[in-house]
Short mmCIF file of N, CA and C in Angstrom, two decimals:
data_model
loop_
_atom_site.label_atom_id
_atom_site.label_comp_id
_atom_site.label_asym_id
_atom_site.label_seq_id
_atom_site.Cartn_x
_atom_site.Cartn_y
_atom_site.Cartn_z
N MET V 6 20.42 154.26 -95.57
CA MET V 6 20.04 155.54 -94.07
C MET V 6 20.13 155.04 -93.18
N ASP V 7 20.63 155.63 -91.87
CA ASP V 7 21.15 155.07 -90.51
C ASP V 7 19.82 154.94 -89.85
N HIS V 8 19.23 154.19 -88.98
CA HIS V 8 17.81 154.43 -88.74
C HIS V 8 18.22 154.19 -86.96
N THR V 9 19.32 154.23 -86.64
CA THR V 9 19.48 154.51 -84.93
C THR V 9 19.58 155.83 -85.05
N ASN V 10 20.47 156.92 -86.11
CA ASN V 10 19.77 158.57 -85.86
C ASN V 10 18.80 159.04 -85.71
N THR V 11 18.08 158.39 -86.93
CA THR V 11 16.62 159.03 -87.00
C THR V 11 15.77 158.36 -85.66
N GLN V 12 15.47 157.19 -85.42
CA GLN V 12 15.52 156.97 -84.05
C GLN V 12 15.61 157.44 -82.68
N ASP V 13 16.85 157.83 -82.49
CA ASP V 13 17.36 158.48 -81.65
C ASP V 13 16.67 160.41 -81.69
N GLU V 14 16.91 160.45 -82.71
CA GLU V 14 16.12 161.82 -83.00
C GLU V 14 14.79 161.83 -82.04
N SER V 15 14.47 161.15 -83.06
CA SER V 15 13.02 160.89 -82.67
C SER V 15 12.39 160.95 -81.43
N GLN V 16 13.09 159.93 -80.90
CA GLN V 16 13.08 160.12 -79.21
C GLN V 16 13.27 161.22 -78.33
N ARG V 17 14.42 162.28 -78.71
CA ARG V 17 14.63 163.27 -78.55
C ARG V 17 13.50 164.64 -78.44
N LYS V 18 12.98 164.30 -79.62
CA LYS V 18 11.92 165.06 -80.25
C LYS V 18 10.02 164.90 -79.40
N ALA V 19 10.07 163.97 -78.76
CA ALA V 19 8.94 163.10 -78.71
C ALA V 19 8.16 164.02 -78.03
N LYS V 20 7.10 164.18 -78.07
CA LYS V 20 6.08 165.29 -76.91
C LYS V 20 5.41 164.15 -76.41
N PRO V 21 5.01 164.72 -74.80
CA PRO V 21 4.64 163.94 -74.31
C PRO V 21 3.24 163.93 -74.31
N VAL V 22 2.29 162.56 -74.51
CA VAL V 22 1.12 161.73 -74.65
C VAL V 22 0.27 162.03 -73.34
N ALA V 23 -1.34 162.55 -73.76
CA ALA V 23 -1.84 162.80 -72.66
C ALA V 23 -1.44 161.75 -71.73
N PRO V 24 -1.85 162.10 -70.18
CA PRO V 24 -1.67 161.21 -69.21
C PRO V 24 -3.61 160.57 -69.08
N LYS V 25 -2.89 158.81 -68.73
CA LYS V 25 -4.64 157.75 -68.76
C LYS V 25 -4.30 157.20 -67.61
N VAL V 26 -3.95 157.49 -66.01
CA VAL V 26 -3.83 156.85 -65.39
C VAL V 26 -5.51 156.46 -64.93
N LYS V 27 -6.07 157.04 -65.05
CA LYS V 27 -7.68 156.20 -64.76
C LYS V 27 -7.80 155.05 -65.75
N GLU V 28 -7.37 154.81 -66.62
CA GLU V 28 -7.87 153.91 -67.91
C GLU V 28 -6.97 153.04 -67.87
N LEU V 29 -5.78 152.80 -67.24
CA LEU V 29 -4.86 152.18 -67.29
C LEU V 29 -5.29 151.35 -65.61
N ILE V 30 -5.60 151.77 -64.60
CA ILE V 30 -5.92 151.47 -63.58
C ILE V 30 -6.94 150.49 -63.76
N GLU V 31 -8.16 151.56 -64.52
CA GLU V 31 -9.97 150.51 -65.14
C GLU V 31 -9.34 149.14 -66.15
N ARG V 32 -7.84 149.47 -66.80
CA ARG V 32 -7.99 148.30 -67.71
C ARG V 32 -7.30 146.90 -66.85
N SER V 33 -6.62 147.18 -65.50
CA SER V 33 -6.24 146.18 -64.73
C SER V 33 -6.75 145.56 -63.77
N LYS V 34 -6.29 143.87 -63.52
CA LYS V 34 -7.38 143.11 -62.47
C LYS V 34 -6.42 143.00 -61.17
N SER V 35 -5.11 143.64 -61.59
CA SER V 35 -4.17 142.86 -60.79
C SER V 35 -3.14 143.55 -60.62
N VAL V 36 -2.36 144.28 -59.45
CA VAL V 36 -0.94 144.99 -59.24
C VAL V 36 -0.19 144.28 -58.61
N VAL V 37 1.22 144.44 -59.05
CA VAL V 37 2.47 144.55 -59.01
C VAL V 37 3.03 144.86 -57.78
N LEU V 38 3.00 143.96 -57.13
CA LEU V 38 3.54 144.59 -55.53
C LEU V 38 5.08 144.40 -55.35
N ALA V 39 5.63 145.32 -54.66
CA ALA V 39 6.72 145.04 -54.17
C ALA V 39 6.62 145.57 -52.56
N THR V 40 7.76 144.76 -51.63
CA THR V 40 8.09 144.51 -50.52
C THR V 40 9.04 145.01 -49.67
N VAL V 41 9.29 144.96 -48.63
CA VAL V 41 10.81 144.40 -48.09
C VAL V 41 10.46 144.18 -46.47
N ASP V 42 11.36 143.16 -46.40
CA ASP V 42 10.76 142.73 -44.83
C ASP V 42 11.78 143.39 -43.86
N ARG V 43 11.77 142.67 -42.52
CA ARG V 43 12.69 143.21 -41.18
C ARG V 43 14.18 143.62 -41.76
N GLU V 44 14.59 142.72 -42.85
CA GLU V 44 16.18 142.81 -42.82
C GLU V 44 16.29 144.27 -43.80
N GLY V 45 15.12 144.14 -44.20
CA GLY V 45 15.25 144.95 -46.13
C GLY V 45 15.85 144.26 -47.54
N ASN V 46 15.28 142.74 -47.22
CA ASN V 46 15.14 142.08 -48.54
C ASN V 46 14.00 142.07 -49.08
N PRO V 47 14.30 142.40 -50.34
CA PRO V 47 12.51 142.62 -51.27
C PRO V 47 11.98 141.76 -51.67
N ASN V 48 11.02 141.63 -52.03
CA ASN V 48 9.77 140.56 -52.89
C ASN V 48 8.92 141.33 -53.89
N SER V 49 8.27 140.63 -54.20
CA SER V 49 8.16 141.50 -55.42
C SER V 49 6.93 139.89 -55.65
N SER V 50 6.10 140.21 -55.87
CA SER V 50 4.44 139.34 -56.34
C SER V 50 3.66 140.46 -56.81
N TYR V 51 1.79 140.05 -56.70
CA TYR V 51 0.71 140.31 -57.30
C TYR V 51 0.09 140.09 -56.56
N ALA V 52 -1.34 141.04 -56.65
CA ALA V 52 -2.47 140.58 -55.78
C ALA V 52 -3.89 141.18 -56.68
N PRO V 53 -4.77 140.20 -57.31
CA PRO V 53 -5.77 140.92 -57.57
C PRO V 53 -6.03 142.12 -56.86
N PHE V 54 -7.12 143.30 -56.92
CA PHE V 54 -7.17 144.48 -56.34
C PHE V 54 -8.93 144.92 -56.57
N VAL V 55 -9.41 145.50 -56.26
CA VAL V 55 -10.64 146.65 -56.32
C VAL V 55 -9.78 147.50 -55.84
N GLN V 56 -10.71 148.56 -56.24
CA GLN V 56 -10.13 150.53 -55.83
C GLN V 56 -11.64 151.01 -54.97
N ASP V 57 -11.36 151.21 -54.12
CA ASP V 57 -12.35 152.47 -53.78
C ASP V 57 -12.43 153.97 -53.32
N GLY V 58 -12.59 154.80 -54.43
CA GLY V 58 -11.64 156.36 -53.86
C GLY V 58 -10.64 156.57 -54.54
N HIS V 59 -9.27 156.45 -53.76
CA HIS V 59 -8.35 156.42 -54.11
C HIS V 59 -7.09 155.47 -53.13
N THR V 60 -7.99 154.86 -52.76
CA THR V 60 -7.37 153.33 -52.44
C THR V 60 -7.68 151.93 -52.82
N PHE V 61 -6.64 151.37 -52.89
CA PHE V 61 -6.56 149.88 -53.56
C PHE V 61 -6.73 148.82 -51.89
N TYR V 62 -7.32 147.78 -52.32
CA TYR V 62 -7.50 146.74 -51.70
C TYR V 62 -7.14 145.33 -52.02
N ILE V 63 -6.38 144.94 -51.25
CA ILE V 63 -5.78 143.39 -51.81
C ILE V 63 -6.34 142.12 -50.54
N LEU V 64 -6.55 141.42 -51.16
CA LEU V 64 -7.31 139.91 -50.05
C LEU V 64 -5.93 139.08 -50.60
N VAL V 65 -5.15 139.16 -49.35
CA VAL V 65 -3.96 138.27 -49.57
C VAL V 65 -3.54 137.07 -48.57
N SER V 66 -2.57 136.11 -48.37
CA SER V 66 -2.97 135.15 -47.88
C SER V 66 -1.41 135.44 -47.16
N PHE V 67 -1.38 134.76 -45.63
CA PHE V 67 0.02 134.67 -44.99
C PHE V 67 0.99 133.75 -44.87
N MET V 68 0.13 132.70 -46.54
CA MET V 68 1.40 131.99 -46.93
C MET V 68 2.51 132.53 -48.18
N ALA V 69 2.40 134.07 -48.45
CA ALA V 69 2.72 134.72 -49.23
C ALA V 69 3.96 135.57 -48.42
N ARG V 70 5.33 135.85 -48.61
CA ARG V 70 6.40 136.66 -47.81
C ARG V 70 5.18 137.85 -48.10
N HIS V 71 4.85 138.54 -49.15
CA HIS V 71 5.05 140.28 -49.00
C HIS V 71 3.73 140.50 -47.87
N THR V 72 2.30 139.52 -47.36
CA THR V 72 1.16 139.24 -46.64
C THR V 72 2.34 140.25 -45.40
N LYS V 73 3.22 139.24 -45.05
CA LYS V 73 3.89 139.74 -43.78
C LYS V 73 3.96 140.96 -43.83
N ASN V 74 4.91 141.62 -45.22
CA ASN V 74 5.67 142.15 -44.74
C ASN V 74 4.32 143.94 -45.17
N LEU V 75 3.23 143.65 -45.68
CA LEU V 75 2.41 144.43 -45.82
C LEU V 75 1.76 144.50 -43.97
N ALA V 76 1.57 143.62 -43.48
CA ALA V 76 0.71 143.57 -42.67
C ALA V 76 1.57 143.84 -41.17
N GLU V 77 2.92 144.02 -41.41
CA GLU V 77 3.55 144.87 -40.18
C GLU V 77 3.54 146.03 -40.71
N GLY V 78 3.04 146.32 -41.88
CA GLY V 78 3.02 148.13 -42.22
C GLY V 78 4.50 149.06 -42.61
N ARG V 79 4.91 148.08 -43.27
CA ARG V 79 6.08 148.23 -44.03
C ARG V 79 5.04 148.96 -45.24
N LYS V 80 6.02 150.29 -45.42
CA LYS V 80 5.85 151.10 -47.04
C LYS V 80 5.69 149.69 -48.01
N ALA V 81 4.84 149.74 -48.77
CA ALA V 81 4.79 149.12 -50.43
C ALA V 81 4.72 150.21 -51.45
N SER V 82 5.23 148.97 -52.85
CA SER V 82 5.02 149.91 -53.84
C SER V 82 4.14 149.10 -54.91
N VAL V 83 3.27 149.74 -55.43
CA VAL V 83 2.72 149.02 -56.45
C VAL V 83 2.81 149.56 -57.65
N MET V 84 2.48 148.39 -58.94
CA MET V 84 2.70 149.06 -60.29
C MET V 84 1.24 148.36 -60.67
N PHE V 85 0.83 149.38 -61.76
CA PHE V 85 -0.01 148.79 -62.92
C PHE V 85 0.84 149.31 -64.74
N ILE V 86 0.93 147.90 -65.11
CA ILE V 86 1.62 148.19 -66.30
C ILE V 86 1.05 147.83 -67.50
N GLU V 87 1.21 148.40 -68.64
CA GLU V 87 1.04 147.77 -69.61
C GLU V 87 0.85 146.45 -69.91
N ASP V 88 0.56 145.73 -71.19
CA ASP V 88 0.54 144.06 -70.92
C ASP V 88 1.38 144.23 -72.22
N GLU V 89 2.39 142.93 -71.99
CA GLU V 89 3.75 143.21 -73.32
C GLU V 89 3.08 143.26 -74.36
N SER V 90 2.19 142.00 -74.54
CA SER V 90 1.62 141.90 -76.16
C SER V 90 0.98 142.98 -76.96
N ALA V 91 0.58 144.24 -75.36
CA ALA V 91 -0.29 145.37 -76.04
C ALA V 91 1.13 146.54 -76.86
N THR V 92 1.73 146.19 -76.03
CA THR V 92 2.57 147.45 -76.31
C THR V 92 3.40 147.75 -77.41
N LYS V 93 3.46 148.72 -78.38
CA LYS V 93 4.34 149.12 -79.19
C LYS V 93 5.86 149.22 -79.40
N GLN V 94 6.11 149.49 -77.94
CA GLN V 94 7.73 150.04 -77.62
C GLN V 94 8.22 149.40 -76.29
N ILE V 95 8.66 148.35 -76.26
CA ILE V 95 8.89 147.21 -75.41
C ILE V 95 9.11 148.09 -73.94
N TYR V 96 10.45 149.21 -74.58
CA TYR V 96 11.44 150.46 -73.40
C TYR V 96 9.96 151.55 -73.40
N ALA V 97 8.84 151.50 -73.14
CA ALA V 97 8.67 152.71 -72.96
C ALA V 97 6.74 152.09 -72.78
N ARG V 98 6.71 150.57 -72.00
CA ARG V 98 5.14 150.17 -71.80
C ARG V 98 4.60 151.35 -70.81
N GLU V 99 3.69 151.92 -70.99
CA GLU V 99 2.78 152.46 -69.98
C GLU V 99 2.86 151.62 -68.27
N ARG V 100 3.14 152.55 -67.82
CA ARG V 100 2.82 152.09 -66.27
C ARG V 100 3.09 153.43 -65.77
N LEU V 101 2.28 152.58 -64.13
CA LEU V 101 1.82 153.95 -62.98
C LEU V 101 2.20 153.14 -61.92
N THR V 102 3.37 153.92 -61.28
CA THR V 102 3.90 153.30 -60.06
C THR V 102 3.61 154.15 -58.77
N ILE V 103 3.26 153.51 -57.73
CA ILE V 103 2.90 154.25 -56.75
C ILE V 103 3.39 153.60 -55.19
N GLU V 104 3.86 154.50 -54.39
CA GLU V 104 4.50 154.65 -53.21
C GLU V 104 3.03 154.23 -52.03
N ALA V 105 3.06 153.49 -51.55
CA ALA V 105 1.12 153.33 -50.95
C ALA V 105 1.74 152.91 -49.23
N VAL V 106 1.22 152.89 -48.12
CA VAL V 106 1.16 153.00 -46.75
C VAL V 106 -0.13 151.82 -47.12
N PRO V 107 1.10 150.40 -46.25
CA PRO V 107 -0.50 149.23 -46.09
C PRO V 107 -1.28 149.32 -44.62
N SER V 108 -2.19 149.31 -44.62
CA SER V 108 -3.29 148.98 -43.46
C SER V 108 -4.34 147.48 -43.74
N GLN V 109 -4.05 146.39 -42.53
CA GLN V 109 -5.20 145.82 -42.68
C GLN V 109 -6.08 146.12 -42.09
N ILE V 110 -7.56 145.60 -42.56
CA ILE V 110 -8.48 146.06 -42.65
C ILE V 110 -9.48 144.48 -41.65
N GLU V 111 -10.18 145.06 -40.62
CA GLU V 111 -10.04 144.05 -39.22
C GLU V 111 -11.64 143.61 -40.64
N ARG V 112 -11.06 142.14 -39.83
CA ARG V 112 -12.46 140.80 -40.38
C ARG V 112 -13.40 141.08 -40.31
N ASP V 113 -14.74 141.02 -40.74
CA ASP V 113 -16.13 141.40 -40.92
C ASP V 113 -16.72 142.43 -40.10
N SER V 114 -15.72 143.58 -40.28
CA SER V 114 -16.43 144.90 -39.96
C SER V 114 -16.64 145.14 -41.38
N GLU V 115 -17.41 146.29 -41.44
CA GLU V 115 -18.49 147.06 -42.49
C GLU V 115 -17.44 147.55 -44.06
N LYS V 116 -16.18 147.80 -43.46
CA LYS V 116 -15.69 147.73 -44.67
C LYS V 116 -14.98 146.44 -45.30
N TRP V 117 -14.52 145.61 -44.56
CA TRP V 117 -14.33 144.20 -44.76
C TRP V 117 -15.54 143.92 -45.76
N ILE V 118 -17.02 143.36 -45.28
CA ILE V 118 -17.86 142.79 -46.19
C ILE V 118 -17.85 143.78 -47.00
N GLN V 119 -17.87 145.51 -47.21
CA GLN V 119 -18.31 146.17 -48.78
C GLN V 119 -17.14 145.43 -49.81
N VAL V 120 -16.43 145.85 -48.82
CA VAL V 120 -14.55 144.84 -49.90
C VAL V 120 -14.89 144.07 -50.74
N ILE V 121 -14.94 143.22 -49.79
CA ILE V 121 -14.97 141.25 -50.18
C ILE V 121 -15.86 141.30 -51.10
N ALA V 122 -17.34 142.07 -51.02
CA ALA V 122 -18.47 142.06 -51.97
C ALA V 122 -17.62 142.46 -52.85
N ASN V 123 -17.13 144.04 -53.38
CA ASN V 123 -16.26 144.29 -54.48
C ASN V 123 -15.14 143.31 -55.07
N LEU V 124 -14.97 142.60 -54.00
CA LEU V 124 -13.54 141.96 -55.19
C LEU V 124 -14.28 140.53 -55.83
N LYS V 125 -15.67 139.99 -54.29
CA LYS V 125 -16.57 139.01 -55.47
C LYS V 125 -16.55 139.62 -56.52
N GLU V 126 -17.55 141.03 -56.84
CA GLU V 126 -18.22 141.69 -58.08
C GLU V 126 -17.09 141.28 -58.73
N ALA V 127 -15.74 141.97 -58.90
CA ALA V 127 -14.49 142.22 -59.73
C ALA V 127 -14.02 140.53 -60.19
N HIS V 128 -13.56 139.66 -59.52
CA HIS V 128 -12.93 138.61 -59.49
C HIS V 128 -13.61 137.42 -59.45
N GLY V 129 -15.03 136.89 -58.83
CA GLY V 129 -16.07 135.62 -59.07
C GLY V 129 -15.95 135.43 -57.64
N LYS V 130 -16.60 134.10 -57.79
CA LYS V 130 -16.48 133.22 -56.23
C LYS V 130 -15.28 132.61 -55.79
N VAL V 131 -14.74 133.08 -56.32
CA VAL V 131 -13.68 132.27 -55.77
C VAL V 131 -13.02 133.07 -54.16
N VAL V 132 -13.54 134.81 -54.63
CA VAL V 132 -13.18 134.91 -53.45
C VAL V 132 -14.07 134.84 -52.02
N ASP V 133 -15.41 134.37 -52.01
CA ASP V 133 -15.72 133.54 -50.96
C ASP V 133 -15.41 132.72 -50.12
N VAL V 134 -14.80 131.90 -51.33
CA VAL V 134 -14.06 130.66 -50.56
C VAL V 134 -12.53 130.97 -49.86
N ILE V 135 -12.04 132.38 -50.17
CA ILE V 135 -10.61 132.71 -49.53
C ILE V 135 -10.80 133.94 -48.74
N SER V 136 -11.89 134.33 -49.02
CA SER V 136 -11.99 135.50 -47.42
C SER V 136 -12.46 134.71 -46.12
N ASP V 137 -12.91 133.34 -46.37
CA ASP V 137 -13.61 132.56 -45.33
C ASP V 137 -11.90 131.89 -44.60
N MET V 138 -11.05 131.49 -46.14
CA MET V 138 -9.64 130.91 -44.75
C MET V 138 -8.93 132.25 -43.97
N GLY V 139 -8.81 131.43 -43.14
CA GLY V 139 -8.23 132.36 -41.56
C GLY V 139 -7.05 132.80 -41.84
N ASP V 140 -6.11 132.38 -43.27
CA ASP V 140 -4.84 132.83 -43.45
C ASP V 140 -4.97 134.19 -44.58
N PHE V 141 -6.30 134.95 -45.10
CA PHE V 141 -6.20 135.69 -45.81
C PHE V 141 -7.04 136.95 -45.19
N ILE V 142 -6.22 138.33 -45.57
CA ILE V 142 -6.39 138.66 -44.99
C ILE V 142 -6.91 140.27 -45.83
N LEU V 143 -7.11 141.57 -45.50
CA LEU V 143 -7.77 142.58 -46.76
C LEU V 143 -6.69 143.85 -45.94
N ILE V 144 -5.63 143.65 -47.09
CA ILE V 144 -4.61 145.15 -46.80
C ILE V 144 -5.83 146.65 -47.46
N ALA V 145 -5.79 147.49 -46.87
CA ALA V 145 -5.51 148.57 -48.20
C ALA V 145 -4.24 149.46 -48.14
N LEU V 146 -4.19 150.05 -49.50
CA LEU V 146 -2.77 150.02 -49.92
C LEU V 146 -3.36 151.66 -50.27
N GLN V 147 -2.88 152.80 -49.44
CA GLN V 147 -3.64 154.26 -49.68
C GLN V 147 -2.17 154.56 -50.06
N PRO V 148 -1.95 155.29 -51.37
CA PRO V 148 -1.05 155.49 -52.34
C PRO V 148 -0.52 156.86 -51.59
N VAL V 149 0.54 157.37 -51.37
CA VAL V 149 1.37 158.34 -50.93
C VAL V 149 1.91 159.24 -51.85
N LYS V 150 2.58 158.58 -52.88
CA LYS V 150 3.06 159.50 -54.44
C LYS V 150 3.00 158.01 -55.29
N GLY V 151 3.61 159.16 -56.81
CA GLY V 151 3.65 158.17 -57.61
C GLY V 151 3.89 159.19 -58.92
N ALA V 152 4.54 157.87 -59.68
CA ALA V 152 5.30 158.16 -61.30
C ALA V 152 4.50 157.49 -62.44
N TYR V 153 4.10 158.40 -63.61
CA TYR V 153 3.28 157.48 -64.70
C TYR V 153 4.05 158.53 -65.80
N VAL V 154 4.25 156.73 -66.61
CA VAL V 154 4.85 156.73 -67.92
C VAL V 154 4.09 156.32 -68.78
N ASN V 155 3.84 157.01 -70.06
CA ASN V 155 3.31 156.46 -70.64
C ASN V 155 3.73 157.14 -72.58
N GLY V 156 5.42 156.95 -72.54
CA GLY V 156 6.19 157.01 -73.58
C GLY V 156 7.27 157.73 -73.28
N PHE V 157 8.04 157.74 -74.64
CA PHE V 157 9.49 158.49 -74.47
C PHE V 157 9.28 159.99 -74.06
N GLY V 158 9.65 160.89 -73.22
CA GLY V 158 9.54 162.14 -73.12
C GLY V 158 8.04 162.37 -71.85
N SER V 159 7.44 161.13 -71.93
CA SER V 159 6.31 161.34 -71.55
C SER V 159 6.36 160.91 -69.83
N ALA V 160 6.76 161.33 -68.98
CA ALA V 160 6.77 161.12 -67.95
C ALA V 160 6.29 162.08 -66.57
N TYR V 161 5.98 161.44 -65.53
CA TYR V 161 4.52 162.61 -65.04
C TYR V 161 4.40 162.06 -63.22
N PHE V 162 4.47 163.34 -62.92
CA PHE V 162 4.73 162.86 -60.82
C PHE V 162 3.21 162.78 -60.77
N VAL V 163 3.04 161.86 -60.25
CA VAL V 163 1.28 161.74 -59.82
C VAL V 163 1.26 161.61 -57.78
N SER V 164 0.59 162.56 -57.62
CA SER V 164 -0.23 163.00 -56.31
C SER V 164 -0.83 161.44 -55.88
N GLU V 165 -0.97 162.03 -54.30
CA GLU V 165 -1.59 160.57 -53.55
C GLU V 165 -3.40 160.79 -53.75
N ASN V 166 -3.80 161.59 -54.96
CA ASN V 166 -4.99 161.58 -55.43
C ASN V 166 -5.39 160.55 -56.64
N LEU V 167 -4.27 160.67 -56.63
CA LEU V 167 -4.17 159.47 -58.08
C LEU V 167 -4.33 160.73 -59.42
N GLU V 168 -3.54 161.90 -59.27
CA GLU V 168 -3.93 162.96 -60.11
C GLU V 168 -2.40 163.60 -60.78
N ILE V 169 -2.59 163.92 -61.47
CA ILE V 169 -1.26 164.39 -62.61
C ILE V 169 -0.64 165.51 -62.00
N ILE V 170 0.31 165.76 -61.07
CA ILE V 170 0.91 167.10 -60.73
C ILE V 170 1.86 167.56 -61.69
N GLU V 171 2.92 167.47 -62.19
CA GLU V 171 3.62 168.15 -63.29
C GLU V 171 4.37 167.06 -64.17
N HIS V 172 4.45 167.44 -65.16
CA HIS V 172 4.94 167.09 -66.20
C HIS V 172 6.62 166.60 -65.75
N ARG V 173 7.74 164.86 -65.86
CA ARG V 173 9.17 165.77 -65.67
C ARG V 173 9.91 165.79 -66.54
N ASN V 174 9.35 166.95 -67.16
CA ASN V 174 10.65 167.52 -67.88
C ASN V 174 12.27 168.33 -67.41
N ASP V 175 12.27 168.09 -66.09
CA ASP V 175 13.60 168.23 -65.90
C ASP V 175 14.71 167.30 -66.06
N VAL V 176 14.40 166.84 -66.68
CA VAL V 176 15.52 165.35 -66.87
C VAL V 176 15.73 164.94 -68.28
N ASN V 177 16.89 165.67 -68.93
CA ASN V 177 16.65 165.25 -70.05
C ASN V 177 18.07 164.09 -70.08
N HIS V 178 17.46 163.11 -71.49
CA HIS V 178 18.23 162.19 -71.32
C HIS V 178 19.54 162.79 -71.91
N GLN V 179 20.22 161.81 -71.93
CA GLN V 179 21.96 162.62 -72.77
C GLN V 179 22.31 160.91 -73.87
N SER V 180 22.70 161.60 -74.93
CA SER V 180 23.39 160.47 -75.43
C SER V 180 24.83 160.25 -75.65
N LYS V 181 25.41 158.83 -75.49
CA LYS V 181 26.85 158.96 -75.18
C LYS V 181 27.79 160.09 -76.35
#
């Protein structure tokens, strides 16, 4: 029996799986970050986060390249992704990728105090220590648009409100 054809056939007939954007975010403690510098050089990293409404907040140090890129207001991309050890198919890991506009939250402002408290609740007392360090700043990541994938043939456009807009069924995978 040719398992390759059977697998290809099942992938072509795959039906979209109901999107679970909120659940993926809730299972995540950190986001993968992608930024670019003034010269267009890419940088990837990660940061623990908290969410307030549709906005994500990260506390990051200027010792990291991505922090300067974010502080200068360049667009960023954030990704939430299923753990490799939990996935059934490495090529179809559940993931949410969002284009976001960063903005810095003023230190000791009402928003700063609220978000730092939320970060401490989510990630522990280390937040007290690093939030007092002068090189750490609080960044808000405001979603613009995104994409959610949770299997073969199961990809969706996502709005700035983190809601599914539509199934991405306009692109068909082609075989050789």
